[in-house]
Every structure is written in structure tokens, then in C-alpha cells.
Short mmCIF file of the C-alpha atoms (twelve columns), coordinates in Angstrom:
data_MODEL
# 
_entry.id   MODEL 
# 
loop_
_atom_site.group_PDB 
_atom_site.id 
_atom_site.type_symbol 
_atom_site.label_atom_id 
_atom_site.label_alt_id 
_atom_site.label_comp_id 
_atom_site.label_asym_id 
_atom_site.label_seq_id 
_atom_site.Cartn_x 
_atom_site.Cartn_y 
_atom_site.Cartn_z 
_atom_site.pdbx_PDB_model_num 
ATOM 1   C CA . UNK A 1   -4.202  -3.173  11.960 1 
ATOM 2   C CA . UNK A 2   -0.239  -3.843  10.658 1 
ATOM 3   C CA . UNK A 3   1.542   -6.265  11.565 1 
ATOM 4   C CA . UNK A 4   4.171   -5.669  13.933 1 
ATOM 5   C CA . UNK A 5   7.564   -7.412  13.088 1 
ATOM 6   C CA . UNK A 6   8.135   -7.561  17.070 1 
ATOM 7   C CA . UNK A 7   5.168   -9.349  17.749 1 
ATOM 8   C CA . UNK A 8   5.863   -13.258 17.357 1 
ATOM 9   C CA . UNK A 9   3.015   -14.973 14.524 1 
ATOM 10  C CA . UNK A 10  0.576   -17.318 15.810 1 
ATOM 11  C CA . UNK A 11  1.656   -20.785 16.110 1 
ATOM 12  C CA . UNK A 12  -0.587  -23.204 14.368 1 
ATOM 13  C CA . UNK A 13  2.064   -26.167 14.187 1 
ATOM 14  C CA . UNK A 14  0.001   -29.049 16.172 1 
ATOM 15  C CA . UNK A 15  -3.050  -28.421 13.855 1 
ATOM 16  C CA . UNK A 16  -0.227  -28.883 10.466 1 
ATOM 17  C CA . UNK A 17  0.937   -32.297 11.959 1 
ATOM 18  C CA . UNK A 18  -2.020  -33.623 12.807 1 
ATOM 19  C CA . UNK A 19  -3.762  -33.162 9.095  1 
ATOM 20  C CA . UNK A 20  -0.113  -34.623 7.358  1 
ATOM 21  C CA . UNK A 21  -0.876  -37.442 9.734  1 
ATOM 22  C CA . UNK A 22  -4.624  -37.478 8.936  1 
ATOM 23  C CA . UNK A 23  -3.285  -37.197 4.742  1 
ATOM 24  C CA . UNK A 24  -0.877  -40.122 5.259  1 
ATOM 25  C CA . UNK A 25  -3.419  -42.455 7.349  1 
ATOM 26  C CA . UNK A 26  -5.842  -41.597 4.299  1 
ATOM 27  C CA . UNK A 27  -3.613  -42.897 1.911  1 
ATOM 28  C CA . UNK A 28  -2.742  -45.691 3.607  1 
ATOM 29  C CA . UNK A 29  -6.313  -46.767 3.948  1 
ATOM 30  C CA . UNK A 30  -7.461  -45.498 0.246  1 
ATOM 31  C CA . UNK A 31  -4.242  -45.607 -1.539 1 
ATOM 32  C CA . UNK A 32  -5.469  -43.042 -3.730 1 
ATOM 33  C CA . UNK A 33  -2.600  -40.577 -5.094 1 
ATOM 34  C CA . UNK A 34  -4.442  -37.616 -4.727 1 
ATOM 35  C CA . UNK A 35  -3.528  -37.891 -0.424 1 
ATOM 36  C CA . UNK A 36  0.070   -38.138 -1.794 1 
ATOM 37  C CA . UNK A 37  0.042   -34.398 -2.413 1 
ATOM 38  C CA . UNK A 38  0.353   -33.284 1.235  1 
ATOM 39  C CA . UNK A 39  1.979   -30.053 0.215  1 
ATOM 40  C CA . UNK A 40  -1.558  -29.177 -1.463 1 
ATOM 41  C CA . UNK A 41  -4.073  -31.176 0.269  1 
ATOM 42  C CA . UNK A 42  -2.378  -29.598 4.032  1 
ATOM 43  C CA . UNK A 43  -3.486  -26.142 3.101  1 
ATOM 44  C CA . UNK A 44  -6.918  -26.817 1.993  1 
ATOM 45  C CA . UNK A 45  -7.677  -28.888 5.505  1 
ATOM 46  C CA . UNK A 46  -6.322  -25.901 6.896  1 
ATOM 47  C CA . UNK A 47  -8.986  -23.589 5.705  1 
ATOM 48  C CA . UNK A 48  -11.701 -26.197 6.178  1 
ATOM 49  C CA . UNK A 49  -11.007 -26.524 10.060 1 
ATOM 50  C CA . UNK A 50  -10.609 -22.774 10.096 1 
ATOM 51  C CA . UNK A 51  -13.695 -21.968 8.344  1 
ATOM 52  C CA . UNK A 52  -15.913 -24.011 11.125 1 
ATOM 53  C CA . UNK A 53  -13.552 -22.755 13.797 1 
ATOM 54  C CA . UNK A 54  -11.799 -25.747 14.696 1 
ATOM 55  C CA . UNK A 55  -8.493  -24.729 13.955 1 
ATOM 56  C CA . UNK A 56  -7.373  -24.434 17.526 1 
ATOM 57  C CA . UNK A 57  -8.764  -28.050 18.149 1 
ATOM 58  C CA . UNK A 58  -4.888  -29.384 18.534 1 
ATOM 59  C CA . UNK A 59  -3.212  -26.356 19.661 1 
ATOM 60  C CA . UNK A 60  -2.570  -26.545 23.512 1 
ATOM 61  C CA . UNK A 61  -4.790  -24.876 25.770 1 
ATOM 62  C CA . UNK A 62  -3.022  -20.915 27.546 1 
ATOM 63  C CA . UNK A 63  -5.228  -20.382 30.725 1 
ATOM 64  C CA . UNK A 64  -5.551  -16.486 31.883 1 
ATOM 65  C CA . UNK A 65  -7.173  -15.393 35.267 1 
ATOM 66  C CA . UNK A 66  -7.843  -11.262 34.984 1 
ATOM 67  C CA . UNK A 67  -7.857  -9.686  38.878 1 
ATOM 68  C CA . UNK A 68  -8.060  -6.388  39.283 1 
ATOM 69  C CA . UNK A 69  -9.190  -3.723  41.478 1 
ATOM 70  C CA . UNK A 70  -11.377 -2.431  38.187 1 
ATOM 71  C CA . UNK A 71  -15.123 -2.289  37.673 1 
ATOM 72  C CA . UNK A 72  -16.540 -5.552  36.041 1 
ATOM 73  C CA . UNK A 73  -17.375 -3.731  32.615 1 
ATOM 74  C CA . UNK A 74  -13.617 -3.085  32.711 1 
ATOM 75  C CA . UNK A 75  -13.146 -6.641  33.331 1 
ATOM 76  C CA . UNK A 76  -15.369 -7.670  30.784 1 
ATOM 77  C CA . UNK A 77  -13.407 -4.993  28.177 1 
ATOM 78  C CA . UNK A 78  -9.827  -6.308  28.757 1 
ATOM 79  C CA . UNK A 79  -11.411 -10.052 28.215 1 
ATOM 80  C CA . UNK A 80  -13.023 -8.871  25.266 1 
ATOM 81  C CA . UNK A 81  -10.281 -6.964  24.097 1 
ATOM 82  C CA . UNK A 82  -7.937  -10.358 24.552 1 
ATOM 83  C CA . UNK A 83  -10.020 -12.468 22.708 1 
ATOM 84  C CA . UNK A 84  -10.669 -10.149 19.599 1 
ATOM 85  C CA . UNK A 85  -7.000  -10.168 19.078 1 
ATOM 86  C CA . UNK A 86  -5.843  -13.754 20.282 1 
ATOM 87  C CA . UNK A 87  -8.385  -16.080 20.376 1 
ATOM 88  C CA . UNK A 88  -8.094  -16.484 16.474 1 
ATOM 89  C CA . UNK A 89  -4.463  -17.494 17.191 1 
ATOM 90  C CA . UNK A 90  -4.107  -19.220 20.359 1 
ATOM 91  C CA . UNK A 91  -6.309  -21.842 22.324 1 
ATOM 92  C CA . UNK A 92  -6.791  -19.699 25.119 1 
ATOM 93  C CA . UNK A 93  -9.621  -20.278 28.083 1 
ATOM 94  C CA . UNK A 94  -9.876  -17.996 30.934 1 
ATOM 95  C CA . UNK A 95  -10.157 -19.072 34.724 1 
ATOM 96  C CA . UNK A 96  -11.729 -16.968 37.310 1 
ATOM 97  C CA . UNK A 97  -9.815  -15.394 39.732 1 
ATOM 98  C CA . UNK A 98  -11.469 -17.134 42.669 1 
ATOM 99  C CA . UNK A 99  -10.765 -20.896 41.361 1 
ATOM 100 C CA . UNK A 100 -8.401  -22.952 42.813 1 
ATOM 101 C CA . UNK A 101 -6.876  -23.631 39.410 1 
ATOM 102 C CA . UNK A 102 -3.567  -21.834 38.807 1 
ATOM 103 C CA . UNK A 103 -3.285  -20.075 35.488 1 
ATOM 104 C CA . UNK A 104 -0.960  -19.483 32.971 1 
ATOM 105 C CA . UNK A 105 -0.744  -15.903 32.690 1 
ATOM 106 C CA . UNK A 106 -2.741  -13.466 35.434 1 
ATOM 107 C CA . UNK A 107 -3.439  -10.153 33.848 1 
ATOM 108 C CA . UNK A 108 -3.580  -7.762  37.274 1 
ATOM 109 C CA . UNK A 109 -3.383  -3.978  37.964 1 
ATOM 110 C CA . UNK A 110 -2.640  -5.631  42.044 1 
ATOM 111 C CA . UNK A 111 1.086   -5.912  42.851 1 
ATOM 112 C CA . UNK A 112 0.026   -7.886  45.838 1 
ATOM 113 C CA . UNK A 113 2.397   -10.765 45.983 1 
ATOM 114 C CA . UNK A 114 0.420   -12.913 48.155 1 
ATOM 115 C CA . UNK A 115 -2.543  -12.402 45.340 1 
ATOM 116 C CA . UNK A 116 -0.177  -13.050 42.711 1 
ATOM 117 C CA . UNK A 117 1.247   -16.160 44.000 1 
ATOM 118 C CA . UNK A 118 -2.427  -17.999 44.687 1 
ATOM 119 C CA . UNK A 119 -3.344  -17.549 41.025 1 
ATOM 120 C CA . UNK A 120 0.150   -18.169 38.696 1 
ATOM 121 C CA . UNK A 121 2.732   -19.997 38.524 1 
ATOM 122 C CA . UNK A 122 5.318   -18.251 36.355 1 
ATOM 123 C CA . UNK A 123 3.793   -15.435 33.939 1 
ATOM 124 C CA . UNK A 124 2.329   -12.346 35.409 1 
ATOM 125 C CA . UNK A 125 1.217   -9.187  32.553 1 
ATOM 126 C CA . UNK A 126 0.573   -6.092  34.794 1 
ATOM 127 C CA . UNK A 127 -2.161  -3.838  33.102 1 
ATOM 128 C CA . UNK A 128 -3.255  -0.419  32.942 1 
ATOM 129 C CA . UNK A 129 -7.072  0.442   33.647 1 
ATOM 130 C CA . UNK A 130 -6.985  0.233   29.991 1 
ATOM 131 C CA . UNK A 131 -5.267  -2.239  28.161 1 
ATOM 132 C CA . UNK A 132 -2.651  -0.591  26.216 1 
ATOM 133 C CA . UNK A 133 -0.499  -1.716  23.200 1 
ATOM 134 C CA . UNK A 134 2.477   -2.353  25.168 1 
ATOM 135 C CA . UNK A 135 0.139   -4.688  27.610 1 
ATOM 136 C CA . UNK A 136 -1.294  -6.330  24.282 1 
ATOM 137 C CA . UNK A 137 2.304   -6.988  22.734 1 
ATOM 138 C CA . UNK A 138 3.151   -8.343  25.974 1 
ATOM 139 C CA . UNK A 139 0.237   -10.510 26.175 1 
ATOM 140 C CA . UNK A 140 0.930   -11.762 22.764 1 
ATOM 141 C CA . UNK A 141 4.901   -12.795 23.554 1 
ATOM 142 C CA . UNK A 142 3.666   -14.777 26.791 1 
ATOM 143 C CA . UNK A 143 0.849   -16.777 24.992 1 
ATOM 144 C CA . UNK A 144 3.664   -17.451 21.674 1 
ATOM 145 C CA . UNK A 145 6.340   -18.781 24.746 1 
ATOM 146 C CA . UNK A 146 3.920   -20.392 26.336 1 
ATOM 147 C CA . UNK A 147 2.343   -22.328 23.659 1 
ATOM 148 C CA . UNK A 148 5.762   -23.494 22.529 1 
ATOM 149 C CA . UNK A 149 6.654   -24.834 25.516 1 
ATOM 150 C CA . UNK A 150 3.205   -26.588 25.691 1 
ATOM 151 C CA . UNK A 151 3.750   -27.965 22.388 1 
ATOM 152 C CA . UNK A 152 7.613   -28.947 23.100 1 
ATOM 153 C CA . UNK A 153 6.494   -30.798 26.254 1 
ATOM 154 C CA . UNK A 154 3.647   -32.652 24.398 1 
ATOM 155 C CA . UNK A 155 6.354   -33.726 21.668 1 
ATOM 156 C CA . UNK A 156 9.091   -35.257 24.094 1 
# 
């Protein structure tokens, strides 16, 4: 797969200021010059948290409900096609359609707005019965807004 200059990268920023902080508080306590190298050390936590898979751990949580009118192995492709290609990027967690919980973004193939407004507050992807590139680029702008605004909110 190439990268597509229109599609916005990942945003890994919480994880970057938490391990300077982590760096800093180590040198503090250690006073050891090796933790005054955070333009080295940074990078290297970064691969350790990704290689056991806790590189997400900061980043802010993107709930999606899926409803649609679709079979449930169709359901169950569109949530596995959404988490091959995002879930390495963004902190996402899915929320079933028939919780009370309002999501982030509802993936539907319903233009029902009485459906719509019970499950989302503001971001709504409409879907084929097969997810297509335009629906995955789409996806991937929503969860890049969305996690910035998370991430501004947390910071003010």
C-alpha cells in the first residue's frame, strides 16, 4: 500500500510528550546524562511501547458504532477492515449500535435521521456494502480531526 499525500499521518503526539516527560523525571531522579539526550532516548521508548503494543496507551480514545442494514459477516468485514488499517494509528474502540453511549463517528449505509441522531453526535461516514477507498480516506480524515481535537481539549 502507498501512501497517499491526501490522507493526514497518524498522530502519535500524546505518546512523544509523555516519554520527554518520563526522560526528564528520570533525570531528575538519577541525574545520569545519558536521560539528557531526549532527542535519542524519545525514539527508542518509542519503539519499545510500540513493539508490546502500547503505543496508543496516551493517545485519546475515537469511538465508532457501525449500523447498517448489511448481513453481520459484512459487519464483521468493515470492522475488520477498519482496524487493519487504523487501529495501528489511532486509539479507536467500537460501541454497539444498540448502547446508549453516543459515538464519535457512526459508519451507516441508513440515512435515517432519527437513527443517526440516537447514535452520534457530530461525525457521520456513509458506506457502501463494501467499504471503498473513498469511505476508508474518509474514515481516516474524521479519526486525524477528531483525535486533534481530543488532544487540544486535554491540553487546555
Amino acid at each position: 500500500m502507498t501512501f497517499d499525500p491526501s490522507l493526514p499521518p497518524p498522530i502519535i503526539t500524546s505518546l512523544k510528550v509523555n516519554i520527554e516527560q518520563l526522560i526528564a523525571k528520570l533525570y531528575t531522579q538519577t541525574k545520569n546524562n545519558i536521560f539528557l539526550k531526549s532527542d535519542y532516548l524519545a525514539p527508542k521508548y518509542s519503539l519499545l511501547f510500540a513493539f508490546i503494543g502500547a503505543h496508543l496507551y496516551y493517545e485519546p480514545i475515537v469511538t465508532l458504532t457501525i449500523s447498517t442494514d448489511l448481513p453481520y459477516l459484512a459487519y464483521l468485514r468493515i470492522r475488520e477492515q477498519v482496524c487493519n488499517i487504523y487501529s495501528n494509528s489511532y486509539n479507536i474502540r467500537f460501541i454497539d449500535e444498540t448502547s446508549p453511549e453516543k459515538s464519535d463517528i457512526l459508519l451507516t449505509n441508513i440515512p435515517l435521521e432519527q437513527h443517526i441522531t440516537n447514535h452520534v453526535s457530530d461525525h457521520i461516514i456513509f458506506i457502501n456494502r463494501k467499504m471503498t477507498t473513498r469511505n476508508l480516506l474518509a474514515l481516516g480524515r474524521t479519526l486525524h480531526d477528531i483525535t486533534l481535537e481530543k488532544q487540544q481539549a486535554k491540553n487546555h
